[in-house]
Amino acid sequence: MLIGVDIGGTKIAAGVVDADGRVLERIQASTPVTRGAEAIVTTAAELVQGLLRLHGPVSAVGVGSAGQVDHESGIVVDANENLPGFRGLPLRERLEELLQLPVAVENDVKAAALAEAQLGAGRGVRQMLLVMVGTGIGGALVLDGKVYRGASGVAGELGHLLFRPEQGRLCPCGRRGCIEGYASGRAIMEIYAEESGRSIDVATIAKRARDGETLAREVLTQAGRALGLTLGGLVNTLGPEAIVLGGGVLQVEELYLPALEYGLQMQALPVMRRSCTVRRMELVHDAVLIGASLLAKERTEDGRRGQAAD
Ligand SMILES: [Zn+2]
């Protein structure tokens, strides 16, 4: 039995996961963001302790958290304004103190990618690029079942690939022209509001598009195409066997997704495009929890190897 934790911008979930990656029980709490990082850490620990009381001891706990998380040091090296106090937070150390158990931490999108690569849409795929489009855009590269972390430990931030240089839209990261400023859920809402003077969410924009509203159709199409063109460049660079797509915005089936595929088709070199399939995430809402439990498993195995070497 394994325990995984999913720390997001609006909620924290913890779950008991079996050896085959099935979530046996899931509990959650809303994230007390206004009370800061310490309250989030305490809430996460309380959820885990609740599961431990019901299901008995485990040898390690895995956590997928929002923010740029360095798996090696266990520190959240950067986080946006949705997670106040997270920047510099020694997340692993704090949870190990509270739980008195070994803990493994990772960025939530990377945890989800690990789960999809081992147990979901990327099973049997050697080079998998996961792209999640929600409020922002997250990504992760998984090579031969292992998350690629780069020299910084936090590689994979494909939402900040440059789409429009110099005079581009301002991105939450502080730079201009990042793809996140054109193709994310937040960007779709902002662009629609700028053009129409009405602030409505992506689901409502999608409904208006289905009803035939020209502006809604245009905003979704341009956003999807922008992401497709950007991913085309990545496909040319990395040559992945599969791109696995997920996140709330991709539930907008019409317009966004076909426009994304069109952009990808335009920008990817034919030989690269032919070797790469586009798939949907399979584990969807449980991907982070399941990925976190796989990290807990790795941590347990590392611990055992450490003991054997002593
Ligand atoms: Zn950016």
PDB file of C-alpha atoms and ligand atoms in Angstrom:
ATOM      1  CA  MET A   1       0.000   0.000   0.000  1.00  0.00           C
ATOM      2  CA  LEU A   2       1.213   3.493  -0.875  1.00  0.00           C
ATOM      3  CA  ILE A   3       0.075   7.015  -0.022  1.00  0.00           C
ATOM      4  CA  GLY A   4       0.145   9.859  -2.540  1.00  0.00           C
ATOM      5  CA  VAL A   5      -0.650  13.541  -1.943  1.00  0.00           C
ATOM      6  CA  ASP A   6      -1.727  16.144  -4.526  1.00  0.00           C
ATOM      7  CA  ILE A   7      -1.158  19.768  -3.444  1.00  0.00           C
ATOM      8  CA  GLY A   8      -2.841  22.172  -5.864  1.00  0.00           C
ATOM      9  CA  GLY A   9      -3.739  25.849  -5.945  1.00  0.00           C
ATOM     10  CA  THR A  10      -7.295  25.254  -4.716  1.00  0.00           C
ATOM     11  CA  LYS A  11      -7.320  21.848  -3.025  1.00  0.00           C
ATOM     12  CA  ILE A  12      -5.191  19.183  -1.373  1.00  0.00           C
ATOM     13  CA  ALA A  13      -5.993  15.505  -1.930  1.00  0.00           C
ATOM     14  CA  ALA A  14      -4.445  12.419  -0.390  1.00  0.00           C
ATOM     15  CA  GLY A  15      -5.099   8.847  -1.382  1.00  0.00           C
ATOM     16  CA  VAL A  16      -4.273   5.243  -0.711  1.00  0.00           C
ATOM     17  CA  VAL A  17      -2.983   3.602  -3.875  1.00  0.00           C
ATOM     18  CA  ASP A  18      -2.368  -0.120  -4.386  1.00  0.00           C
ATOM     19  CA  ALA A  19       0.657  -1.647  -6.107  1.00  0.00           C
ATOM     20  CA  ASP A  20      -1.164  -1.591  -9.480  1.00  0.00           C
ATOM     21  CA  GLY A  21      -1.842   2.148  -9.243  1.00  0.00           C
ATOM     22  CA  ARG A  22      -5.511   1.861  -8.267  1.00  0.00           C
ATOM     23  CA  VAL A  23      -6.756   4.574  -5.916  1.00  0.00           C
ATOM     24  CA  LEU A  24      -8.479   2.704  -3.075  1.00  0.00           C
ATOM     25  CA  GLU A  25      -9.470   5.742  -1.041  1.00  0.00           C
ATOM     26  CA  ARG A  26      -9.258   9.454  -1.660  1.00  0.00           C
ATOM     27  CA  ILE A  27      -9.833  12.313   0.791  1.00  0.00           C
ATOM     28  CA  GLN A  28      -9.456  16.020   0.203  1.00  0.00           C
ATOM     29  CA  ALA A  29      -9.507  19.450   1.784  1.00  0.00           C
ATOM     30  CA  SER A  30      -9.713  22.894   0.257  1.00  0.00           C
ATOM     31  CA  THR A  31      -6.317  24.588   0.248  1.00  0.00           C
ATOM     32  CA  PRO A  32      -6.145  27.297   2.915  1.00  0.00           C
ATOM     33  CA  VAL A  33      -4.054  29.475   0.580  1.00  0.00           C
ATOM     34  CA  THR A  34      -4.701  32.669   2.469  1.00  0.00           C
ATOM     35  CA  ARG A  35      -3.160  31.132   5.591  1.00  0.00           C
ATOM     36  CA  GLY A  36       0.062  30.463   3.690  1.00  0.00           C
ATOM     37  CA  ALA A  37       2.431  27.584   3.107  1.00  0.00           C
ATOM     38  CA  GLU A  38       2.598  26.355   6.692  1.00  0.00           C
ATOM     39  CA  ALA A  39      -1.180  25.800   6.807  1.00  0.00           C
ATOM     40  CA  ILE A  40      -1.026  23.880   3.531  1.00  0.00           C
ATOM     41  CA  VAL A  41       1.772  21.651   4.856  1.00  0.00           C
ATOM     42  CA  THR A  42      -0.138  21.010   8.093  1.00  0.00           C
ATOM     43  CA  THR A  43      -3.353  20.180   6.201  1.00  0.00           C
ATOM     44  CA  ALA A  44      -1.484  17.769   3.908  1.00  0.00           C
ATOM     45  CA  ALA A  45       0.073  16.047   6.945  1.00  0.00           C
ATOM     46  CA  GLU A  46      -3.340  15.775   8.657  1.00  0.00           C
ATOM     47  CA  LEU A  47      -4.866  14.133   5.565  1.00  0.00           C
ATOM     48  CA  VAL A  48      -2.030  11.587   5.485  1.00  0.00           C
ATOM     49  CA  GLN A  49      -2.340  10.907   9.236  1.00  0.00           C
ATOM     50  CA  GLY A  50      -6.073  10.297   8.716  1.00  0.00           C
ATOM     51  CA  LEU A  51      -5.310   7.673   6.061  1.00  0.00           C
ATOM     52  CA  LEU A  52      -2.605   6.076   8.218  1.00  0.00           C
ATOM     53  CA  ARG A  53      -5.057   5.700  11.126  1.00  0.00           C
ATOM     54  CA  LEU A  54      -7.517   3.861   8.873  1.00  0.00           C
ATOM     55  CA  HIS A  55      -5.161   1.832   6.721  1.00  0.00           C
ATOM     56  CA  GLY A  56      -2.083   1.200   8.855  1.00  0.00           C
ATOM     57  CA  PRO A  57       1.554   2.118   8.355  1.00  0.00           C
ATOM     58  CA  VAL A  58       3.364   2.783   5.066  1.00  0.00           C
ATOM     59  CA  SER A  59       7.083   2.952   4.399  1.00  0.00           C
ATOM     60  CA  ALA A  60       7.043   6.311   2.528  1.00  0.00           C
ATOM     61  CA  VAL A  61       4.739   9.072   1.279  1.00  0.00           C
ATOM     62  CA  GLY A  62       4.891  10.761  -2.141  1.00  0.00           C
ATOM     63  CA  VAL A  63       3.768  14.323  -2.897  1.00  0.00           C
ATOM     64  CA  GLY A  64       3.006  16.103  -6.182  1.00  0.00           C
ATOM     65  CA  SER A  65       2.841  19.842  -5.539  1.00  0.00           C
ATOM     66  CA  ALA A  66       2.138  22.949  -7.564  1.00  0.00           C
ATOM     67  CA  GLY A  67       5.209  25.146  -8.038  1.00  0.00           C
ATOM     68  CA  GLN A  68       8.682  24.364  -9.311  1.00  0.00           C
ATOM     69  CA  VAL A  69       9.746  21.546  -7.033  1.00  0.00           C
ATOM     70  CA  ASP A  70      13.288  20.215  -6.898  1.00  0.00           C
ATOM     71  CA  HIS A  71      12.902  16.473  -6.307  1.00  0.00           C
ATOM     72  CA  GLU A  72      16.538  16.090  -5.239  1.00  0.00           C
ATOM     73  CA  SER A  73      16.573  18.743  -2.461  1.00  0.00           C
ATOM     74  CA  GLY A  74      12.851  18.541  -1.666  1.00  0.00           C
ATOM     75  CA  ILE A  75      12.529  22.335  -1.881  1.00  0.00           C
ATOM     76  CA  VAL A  76       9.907  24.365  -3.779  1.00  0.00           C
ATOM     77  CA  VAL A  77      12.360  26.601  -5.659  1.00  0.00           C
ATOM     78  CA  ASP A  78       9.694  28.834  -7.182  1.00  0.00           C
ATOM     79  CA  ALA A  79       5.914  29.265  -7.062  1.00  0.00           C
ATOM     80  CA  ASN A  80       3.464  31.820  -8.371  1.00  0.00           C
ATOM     81  CA  GLU A  81       1.199  34.125  -6.409  1.00  0.00           C
ATOM     82  CA  ASN A  82      -1.465  31.387  -6.031  1.00  0.00           C
ATOM     83  CA  LEU A  83       0.767  29.715  -3.458  1.00  0.00           C
ATOM     84  CA  PRO A  84       2.012  32.428  -1.105  1.00  0.00           C
ATOM     85  CA  GLY A  85       4.994  31.414   0.994  1.00  0.00           C
ATOM     86  CA  PHE A  86       5.836  28.401  -1.152  1.00  0.00           C
ATOM     87  CA  ARG A  87       8.927  29.911  -2.761  1.00  0.00           C
ATOM     88  CA  GLY A  88      11.911  28.410  -0.925  1.00  0.00           C
ATOM     89  CA  LEU A  89       9.736  26.096   1.212  1.00  0.00           C
ATOM     90  CA  PRO A  90      11.613  22.921   2.320  1.00  0.00           C
ATOM     91  CA  LEU A  91       8.490  20.846   1.626  1.00  0.00           C
ATOM     92  CA  ARG A  92      10.029  17.402   2.048  1.00  0.00           C
ATOM     93  CA  GLU A  93      11.807  18.295   5.290  1.00  0.00           C
ATOM     94  CA  ARG A  94       8.666  19.863   6.823  1.00  0.00           C
ATOM     95  CA  LEU A  95       6.487  16.864   5.947  1.00  0.00           C
ATOM     96  CA  GLU A  96       9.090  14.376   7.178  1.00  0.00           C
ATOM     97  CA  GLU A  97       9.157  16.232  10.529  1.00  0.00           C
ATOM     98  CA  LEU A  98       5.368  16.153  10.837  1.00  0.00           C
ATOM     99  CA  LEU A  99       4.863  12.575   9.615  1.00  0.00           C
ATOM    100  CA  GLN A 100       8.057  10.935  10.913  1.00  0.00           C
ATOM    101  CA  LEU A 101       8.224   9.054   7.599  1.00  0.00           C
ATOM    102  CA  PRO A 102      10.378   9.297   4.465  1.00  0.00           C
ATOM    103  CA  VAL A 103       8.736  11.650   1.933  1.00  0.00           C
ATOM    104  CA  ALA A 104       9.416  12.178  -1.790  1.00  0.00           C
ATOM    105  CA  VAL A 105       8.285  15.425  -3.445  1.00  0.00           C
ATOM    106  CA  GLU A 106       7.906  16.455  -7.075  1.00  0.00           C
ATOM    107  CA  ASN A 107       6.098  19.034  -9.184  1.00  0.00           C
ATOM    108  CA  ASP A 108       2.467  17.964  -9.725  1.00  0.00           C
ATOM    109  CA  VAL A 109       2.657  17.867 -13.538  1.00  0.00           C
ATOM    110  CA  LYS A 110       5.821  15.753 -13.377  1.00  0.00           C
ATOM    111  CA  ALA A 111       4.108  13.377 -10.925  1.00  0.00           C
ATOM    112  CA  ALA A 112       1.144  13.112 -13.318  1.00  0.00           C
ATOM    113  CA  ALA A 113       3.541  12.456 -16.211  1.00  0.00           C
ATOM    114  CA  LEU A 114       5.241   9.655 -14.302  1.00  0.00           C
ATOM    115  CA  ALA A 115       1.849   8.034 -13.665  1.00  0.00           C
ATOM    116  CA  GLU A 116       0.752   8.351 -17.303  1.00  0.00           C
ATOM    117  CA  ALA A 117       4.103   6.972 -18.531  1.00  0.00           C
ATOM    118  CA  GLN A 118       4.015   3.928 -16.275  1.00  0.00           C
ATOM    119  CA  LEU A 119       0.302   3.176 -15.959  1.00  0.00           C
ATOM    120  CA  GLY A 120      -1.669   5.396 -18.354  1.00  0.00           C
ATOM    121  CA  ALA A 121      -1.584   6.755 -21.907  1.00  0.00           C
ATOM    122  CA  GLY A 122       2.218   6.498 -22.146  1.00  0.00           C
ATOM    123  CA  ARG A 123       2.557   2.794 -21.299  1.00  0.00           C
ATOM    124  CA  GLY A 124       5.245   1.277 -23.511  1.00  0.00           C
ATOM    125  CA  VAL A 125       6.232   4.703 -24.886  1.00  0.00           C
ATOM    126  CA  ARG A 126       9.963   5.478 -24.663  1.00  0.00           C
ATOM    127  CA  GLN A 127       9.836   9.279 -25.088  1.00  0.00           C
ATOM    128  CA  MET A 128       6.674  10.908 -23.803  1.00  0.00           C
ATOM    129  CA  LEU A 129       5.879  14.588 -23.588  1.00  0.00           C
ATOM    130  CA  LEU A 130       2.994  15.426 -21.252  1.00  0.00           C
ATOM    131  CA  VAL A 131       1.257  18.767 -21.767  1.00  0.00           C
ATOM    132  CA  MET A 132      -1.387  20.009 -19.313  1.00  0.00           C
ATOM    133  CA  VAL A 133      -3.462  23.037 -20.177  1.00  0.00           C
ATOM    134  CA  GLY A 134      -5.448  24.486 -17.297  1.00  0.00           C
ATOM    135  CA  THR A 135      -5.223  27.989 -15.848  1.00  0.00           C
ATOM    136  CA  GLY A 136      -1.562  27.841 -16.907  1.00  0.00           C
ATOM    137  CA  ILE A 137       0.386  25.415 -19.077  1.00  0.00           C
ATOM    138  CA  GLY A 138       2.580  22.720 -17.557  1.00  0.00           C
ATOM    139  CA  GLY A 139       4.692  20.029 -19.098  1.00  0.00           C
ATOM    140  CA  ALA A 140       7.051  17.172 -18.451  1.00  0.00           C
ATOM    141  CA  LEU A 141       9.276  14.947 -20.496  1.00  0.00           C
ATOM    142  CA  VAL A 142       9.531  11.275 -19.521  1.00  0.00           C
ATOM    143  CA  LEU A 143      12.342   9.232 -21.069  1.00  0.00           C
ATOM    144  CA  ASP A 144      12.334   5.442 -20.631  1.00  0.00           C
ATOM    145  CA  GLY A 145       9.923   5.743 -17.694  1.00  0.00           C
ATOM    146  CA  LYS A 146      11.992   8.402 -15.884  1.00  0.00           C
ATOM    147  CA  VAL A 147      11.075  12.072 -15.480  1.00  0.00           C
ATOM    148  CA  TYR A 148      13.643  14.321 -17.172  1.00  0.00           C
ATOM    149  CA  ARG A 149      14.645  17.044 -14.680  1.00  0.00           C
ATOM    150  CA  GLY A 150      17.638  18.731 -16.367  1.00  0.00           C
ATOM    151  CA  ALA A 151      20.548  20.466 -14.654  1.00  0.00           C
ATOM    152  CA  SER A 152      18.245  22.701 -12.593  1.00  0.00           C
ATOM    153  CA  GLY A 153      16.106  19.816 -11.338  1.00  0.00           C
ATOM    154  CA  VAL A 154      12.959  21.603 -12.534  1.00  0.00           C
ATOM    155  CA  ALA A 155      13.172  21.323 -16.352  1.00  0.00           C
ATOM    156  CA  GLY A 156      10.015  20.965 -18.446  1.00  0.00           C
ATOM    157  CA  GLU A 157       8.490  24.455 -18.115  1.00  0.00           C
ATOM    158  CA  LEU A 158       7.150  24.433 -21.653  1.00  0.00           C
ATOM    159  CA  GLY A 159       4.476  27.042 -20.873  1.00  0.00           C
ATOM    160  CA  HIS A 160       7.250  29.616 -21.058  1.00  0.00           C
ATOM    161  CA  LEU A 161       8.439  28.745 -24.546  1.00  0.00           C
ATOM    162  CA  LEU A 162       8.487  31.926 -26.596  1.00  0.00           C
ATOM    163  CA  PHE A 163       5.537  32.246 -28.951  1.00  0.00           C
ATOM    164  CA  ARG A 164       5.632  35.972 -29.790  1.00  0.00           C
ATOM    165  CA  PRO A 165       8.896  37.874 -29.246  1.00  0.00           C
ATOM    166  CA  GLU A 166       9.326  41.409 -27.894  1.00  0.00           C
ATOM    167  CA  GLN A 167       5.858  42.939 -27.964  1.00  0.00           C
ATOM    168  CA  GLY A 168       4.096  39.775 -26.836  1.00  0.00           C
ATOM    169  CA  ARG A 169       1.523  39.484 -24.066  1.00  0.00           C
ATOM    170  CA  LEU A 170       2.701  39.640 -20.470  1.00  0.00           C
ATOM    171  CA  CYS A 171       3.006  36.203 -18.854  1.00  0.00           C
ATOM    172  CA  PRO A 172       2.503  35.548 -15.102  1.00  0.00           C
ATOM    173  CA  CYS A 173       6.228  34.659 -15.011  1.00  0.00           C
ATOM    174  CA  GLY A 174       7.027  38.322 -15.740  1.00  0.00           C
ATOM    175  CA  ARG A 175       8.304  37.749 -19.282  1.00  0.00           C
ATOM    176  CA  ARG A 176       6.577  38.688 -22.525  1.00  0.00           C
ATOM    177  CA  GLY A 177       5.334  36.464 -25.319  1.00  0.00           C
ATOM    178  CA  CYS A 178       5.341  33.060 -23.542  1.00  0.00           C
ATOM    179  CA  ILE A 179       2.905  30.521 -25.013  1.00  0.00           C
ATOM    180  CA  GLU A 180       1.055  30.475 -21.672  1.00  0.00           C
ATOM    181  CA  GLY A 181      -0.047  34.045 -22.429  1.00  0.00           C
ATOM    182  CA  TYR A 182      -1.763  32.815 -25.637  1.00  0.00           C
ATOM    183  CA  ALA A 183      -3.027  29.285 -25.105  1.00  0.00           C
ATOM    184  CA  SER A 184      -3.784  28.744 -21.386  1.00  0.00           C
ATOM    185  CA  GLY A 185      -7.223  28.901 -19.783  1.00  0.00           C
ATOM    186  CA  ARG A 186      -6.296  32.244 -18.227  1.00  0.00           C
ATOM    187  CA  ALA A 187      -5.167  33.614 -21.622  1.00  0.00           C
ATOM    188  CA  ILE A 188      -8.369  32.462 -23.340  1.00  0.00           C
ATOM    189  CA  MET A 189     -10.482  34.263 -20.713  1.00  0.00           C
ATOM    190  CA  GLU A 190      -8.348  37.424 -20.863  1.00  0.00           C
ATOM    191  CA  ILE A 191      -8.256  37.634 -24.654  1.00  0.00           C
ATOM    192  CA  TYR A 192     -12.011  37.045 -24.852  1.00  0.00           C
ATOM    193  CA  ALA A 193     -12.613  39.744 -22.201  1.00  0.00           C
ATOM    194  CA  GLU A 194     -10.354  42.242 -23.987  1.00  0.00           C
ATOM    195  CA  GLU A 195     -12.224  41.730 -27.270  1.00  0.00           C
ATOM    196  CA  SER A 196     -15.766  41.606 -25.897  1.00  0.00           C
ATOM    197  CA  GLY A 197     -15.621  43.536 -22.608  1.00  0.00           C
ATOM    198  CA  ARG A 198     -17.190  40.467 -20.903  1.00  0.00           C
ATOM    199  CA  SER A 199     -15.354  38.297 -18.361  1.00  0.00           C
ATOM    200  CA  ILE A 200     -16.589  34.695 -18.650  1.00  0.00           C
ATOM    201  CA  ASP A 201     -14.943  31.328 -17.987  1.00  0.00           C
ATOM    202  CA  VAL A 202     -13.569  28.926 -20.599  1.00  0.00           C
ATOM    203  CA  ALA A 203     -16.559  26.552 -20.359  1.00  0.00           C
ATOM    204  CA  THR A 204     -18.921  29.444 -21.130  1.00  0.00           C
ATOM    205  CA  ILE A 205     -16.712  30.617 -24.009  1.00  0.00           C
ATOM    206  CA  ALA A 206     -16.821  27.037 -25.348  1.00  0.00           C
ATOM    207  CA  LYS A 207     -20.605  27.003 -25.064  1.00  0.00           C
ATOM    208  CA  ARG A 208     -20.829  30.279 -26.981  1.00  0.00           C
ATOM    209  CA  ALA A 209     -18.515  28.790 -29.627  1.00  0.00           C
ATOM    210  CA  ARG A 210     -20.842  25.787 -29.951  1.00  0.00           C
ATOM    211  CA  ASP A 211     -23.756  28.193 -30.339  1.00  0.00           C
ATOM    212  CA  GLY A 212     -21.887  29.752 -33.276  1.00  0.00           C
ATOM    213  CA  GLU A 213     -20.526  32.989 -31.769  1.00  0.00           C
ATOM    214  CA  THR A 214     -17.695  34.167 -34.050  1.00  0.00           C
ATOM    215  CA  LEU A 215     -15.504  35.748 -31.362  1.00  0.00           C
ATOM    216  CA  ALA A 216     -15.647  32.691 -29.086  1.00  0.00           C
ATOM    217  CA  ARG A 217     -14.782  30.420 -32.017  1.00  0.00           C
ATOM    218  CA  GLU A 218     -11.885  32.633 -33.042  1.00  0.00           C
ATOM    219  CA  VAL A 219     -10.384  32.922 -29.540  1.00  0.00           C
ATOM    220  CA  LEU A 220     -10.441  29.127 -28.989  1.00  0.00           C
ATOM    221  CA  THR A 221      -9.080  28.393 -32.469  1.00  0.00           C
ATOM    222  CA  GLN A 222      -6.207  30.883 -32.197  1.00  0.00           C
ATOM    223  CA  ALA A 223      -5.280  29.596 -28.734  1.00  0.00           C
ATOM    224  CA  GLY A 224      -5.253  25.950 -29.856  1.00  0.00           C
ATOM    225  CA  ARG A 225      -3.271  26.746 -32.984  1.00  0.00           C
ATOM    226  CA  ALA A 226      -0.692  28.773 -30.997  1.00  0.00           C
ATOM    227  CA  LEU A 227      -0.064  25.779 -28.722  1.00  0.00           C
ATOM    228  CA  GLY A 228       0.062  23.367 -31.687  1.00  0.00           C
ATOM    229  CA  LEU A 229       2.683  25.496 -33.481  1.00  0.00           C
ATOM    230  CA  THR A 230       4.778  25.695 -30.323  1.00  0.00           C
ATOM    231  CA  LEU A 231       4.519  21.949 -29.708  1.00  0.00           C
ATOM    232  CA  GLY A 232       5.514  21.407 -33.360  1.00  0.00           C
ATOM    233  CA  GLY A 233       8.863  23.055 -32.620  1.00  0.00           C
ATOM    234  CA  LEU A 234       9.269  20.846 -29.559  1.00  0.00           C
ATOM    235  CA  VAL A 235       8.451  17.731 -31.570  1.00  0.00           C
ATOM    236  CA  ASN A 236      11.159  18.727 -34.077  1.00  0.00           C
ATOM    237  CA  THR A 237      13.661  19.199 -31.244  1.00  0.00           C
ATOM    238  CA  LEU A 238      12.859  16.210 -29.049  1.00  0.00           C
ATOM    239  CA  GLY A 239      11.249  13.701 -31.420  1.00  0.00           C
ATOM    240  CA  PRO A 240       8.886  12.195 -28.826  1.00  0.00           C
ATOM    241  CA  GLU A 241       6.976   9.006 -29.558  1.00  0.00           C
ATOM    242  CA  ALA A 242       3.837  10.444 -27.943  1.00  0.00           C
ATOM    243  CA  ILE A 243       2.398  13.736 -26.777  1.00  0.00           C
ATOM    244  CA  VAL A 244      -0.095  13.142 -23.967  1.00  0.00           C
ATOM    245  CA  LEU A 245      -2.558  15.978 -23.439  1.00  0.00           C
ATOM    246  CA  GLY A 246      -4.583  16.802 -20.336  1.00  0.00           C
ATOM    247  CA  GLY A 247      -6.014  19.599 -18.199  1.00  0.00           C
ATOM    248  CA  GLY A 248      -9.335  21.417 -18.058  1.00  0.00           C
ATOM    249  CA  VAL A 249      -8.966  23.425 -21.271  1.00  0.00           C
ATOM    250  CA  LEU A 250      -8.477  20.257 -23.314  1.00  0.00           C
ATOM    251  CA  GLN A 251     -11.910  19.120 -22.236  1.00  0.00           C
ATOM    252  CA  VAL A 252     -13.081  21.752 -24.728  1.00  0.00           C
ATOM    253  CA  GLU A 253     -13.198  19.137 -27.455  1.00  0.00           C
ATOM    254  CA  GLU A 254     -14.168  21.195 -30.435  1.00  0.00           C
ATOM    255  CA  LEU A 255     -12.071  23.962 -31.963  1.00  0.00           C
ATOM    256  CA  TYR A 256      -9.181  24.043 -29.469  1.00  0.00           C
ATOM    257  CA  LEU A 257      -7.993  20.465 -30.013  1.00  0.00           C
ATOM    258  CA  PRO A 258      -8.391  20.353 -33.820  1.00  0.00           C
ATOM    259  CA  ALA A 259      -6.651  23.753 -34.032  1.00  0.00           C
ATOM    260  CA  LEU A 260      -3.842  22.376 -31.858  1.00  0.00           C
ATOM    261  CA  GLU A 261      -3.476  19.363 -34.149  1.00  0.00           C
ATOM    262  CA  TYR A 262      -3.512  21.641 -37.199  1.00  0.00           C
ATOM    263  CA  GLY A 263      -0.755  23.849 -35.723  1.00  0.00           C
ATOM    264  CA  LEU A 264       1.283  20.767 -34.866  1.00  0.00           C
ATOM    265  CA  GLN A 265       0.847  19.439 -38.391  1.00  0.00           C
ATOM    266  CA  MET A 266       1.991  22.775 -39.856  1.00  0.00           C
ATOM    267  CA  GLN A 267       5.109  23.150 -37.722  1.00  0.00           C
ATOM    268  CA  ALA A 268       6.377  19.611 -37.153  1.00  0.00           C
ATOM    269  CA  LEU A 269       8.668  18.169 -39.792  1.00  0.00           C
ATOM    270  CA  PRO A 270       6.860  15.302 -41.550  1.00  0.00           C
ATOM    271  CA  VAL A 271       9.276  12.608 -40.394  1.00  0.00           C
ATOM    272  CA  MET A 272       8.905  13.740 -36.759  1.00  0.00           C
ATOM    273  CA  ARG A 273       5.131  14.087 -36.968  1.00  0.00           C
ATOM    274  CA  ARG A 274       4.741  10.591 -38.426  1.00  0.00           C
ATOM    275  CA  SER A 275       6.633   9.060 -35.478  1.00  0.00           C
ATOM    276  CA  CYS A 276       4.605  10.921 -32.853  1.00  0.00           C
ATOM    277  CA  THR A 277       1.060  10.130 -31.732  1.00  0.00           C
ATOM    278  CA  VAL A 278      -1.193  12.584 -29.884  1.00  0.00           C
ATOM    279  CA  ARG A 279      -3.138  10.997 -27.035  1.00  0.00           C
ATOM    280  CA  ARG A 280      -5.326  11.995 -24.114  1.00  0.00           C
ATOM    281  CA  MET A 281      -4.360  11.469 -20.479  1.00  0.00           C
ATOM    282  CA  GLU A 282      -6.014   8.307 -19.144  1.00  0.00           C
ATOM    283  CA  LEU A 283      -5.676   8.731 -15.385  1.00  0.00           C
ATOM    284  CA  VAL A 284      -6.997  12.322 -15.506  1.00  0.00           C
ATOM    285  CA  HIS A 285      -8.014  13.460 -11.977  1.00  0.00           C
ATOM    286  CA  ASP A 286      -6.025  10.757 -10.183  1.00  0.00           C
ATOM    287  CA  ALA A 287      -2.807  11.152 -12.201  1.00  0.00           C
ATOM    288  CA  VAL A 288      -1.019  13.340  -9.631  1.00  0.00           C
ATOM    289  CA  LEU A 289      -2.006  11.091  -6.701  1.00  0.00           C
ATOM    290  CA  ILE A 290      -0.942   7.949  -8.532  1.00  0.00           C
ATOM    291  CA  GLY A 291       2.318   9.570  -9.684  1.00  0.00           C
ATOM    292  CA  ALA A 292       3.008  10.699  -6.116  1.00  0.00           C
ATOM    293  CA  SER A 293       2.487   7.130  -4.897  1.00  0.00           C
ATOM    294  CA  LEU A 294       5.014   5.916  -7.502  1.00  0.00           C
ATOM    295  CA  LEU A 295       7.506   8.437  -6.059  1.00  0.00           C
ATOM    296  CA  ALA A 296       6.816   6.999  -2.593  1.00  0.00           C
ATOM    297  CA  LYS A 297       7.580   3.549  -3.990  1.00  0.00           C
ATOM    298  CA  GLU A 298      10.892   4.800  -5.448  1.00  0.00           C
ATOM    299  CA  ARG A 299      11.740   6.383  -2.082  1.00  0.00           C
ATOM    300  CA  THR A 300      11.067   3.080  -0.308  1.00  0.00           C
ATOM    301  CA  GLU A 301      13.233   1.187  -2.772  1.00  0.00           C
ATOM    302  CA  ASP A 302      16.035   3.784  -2.446  1.00  0.00           C
ATOM    303  CA  GLY A 303      15.820   3.421   1.347  1.00  0.00           C
ATOM    304  CA  ARG A 304      16.113  -0.373   1.106  1.00  0.00           C
ATOM    305  CA  ARG A 305      19.104  -0.083  -1.255  1.00  0.00           C
ATOM    306  CA  GLY A 306      20.694   2.401   1.174  1.00  0.00           C
ATOM    307  CA  GLN A 307      20.255  -0.059   4.067  1.00  0.00           C
ATOM    308  CA  ALA A 308      21.633  -2.950   2.020  1.00  0.00           C
ATOM    309  CA  ALA A 309      24.719  -0.868   1.184  1.00  0.00           C
ATOM    310  CA  ASP A 310      25.379   0.055   4.866  1.00  0.00           C
TER     311      ASP A 310
HETATM  312 ZN    ZN B   1       6.178  32.937 -18.991  1.00  0.00          ZN
END
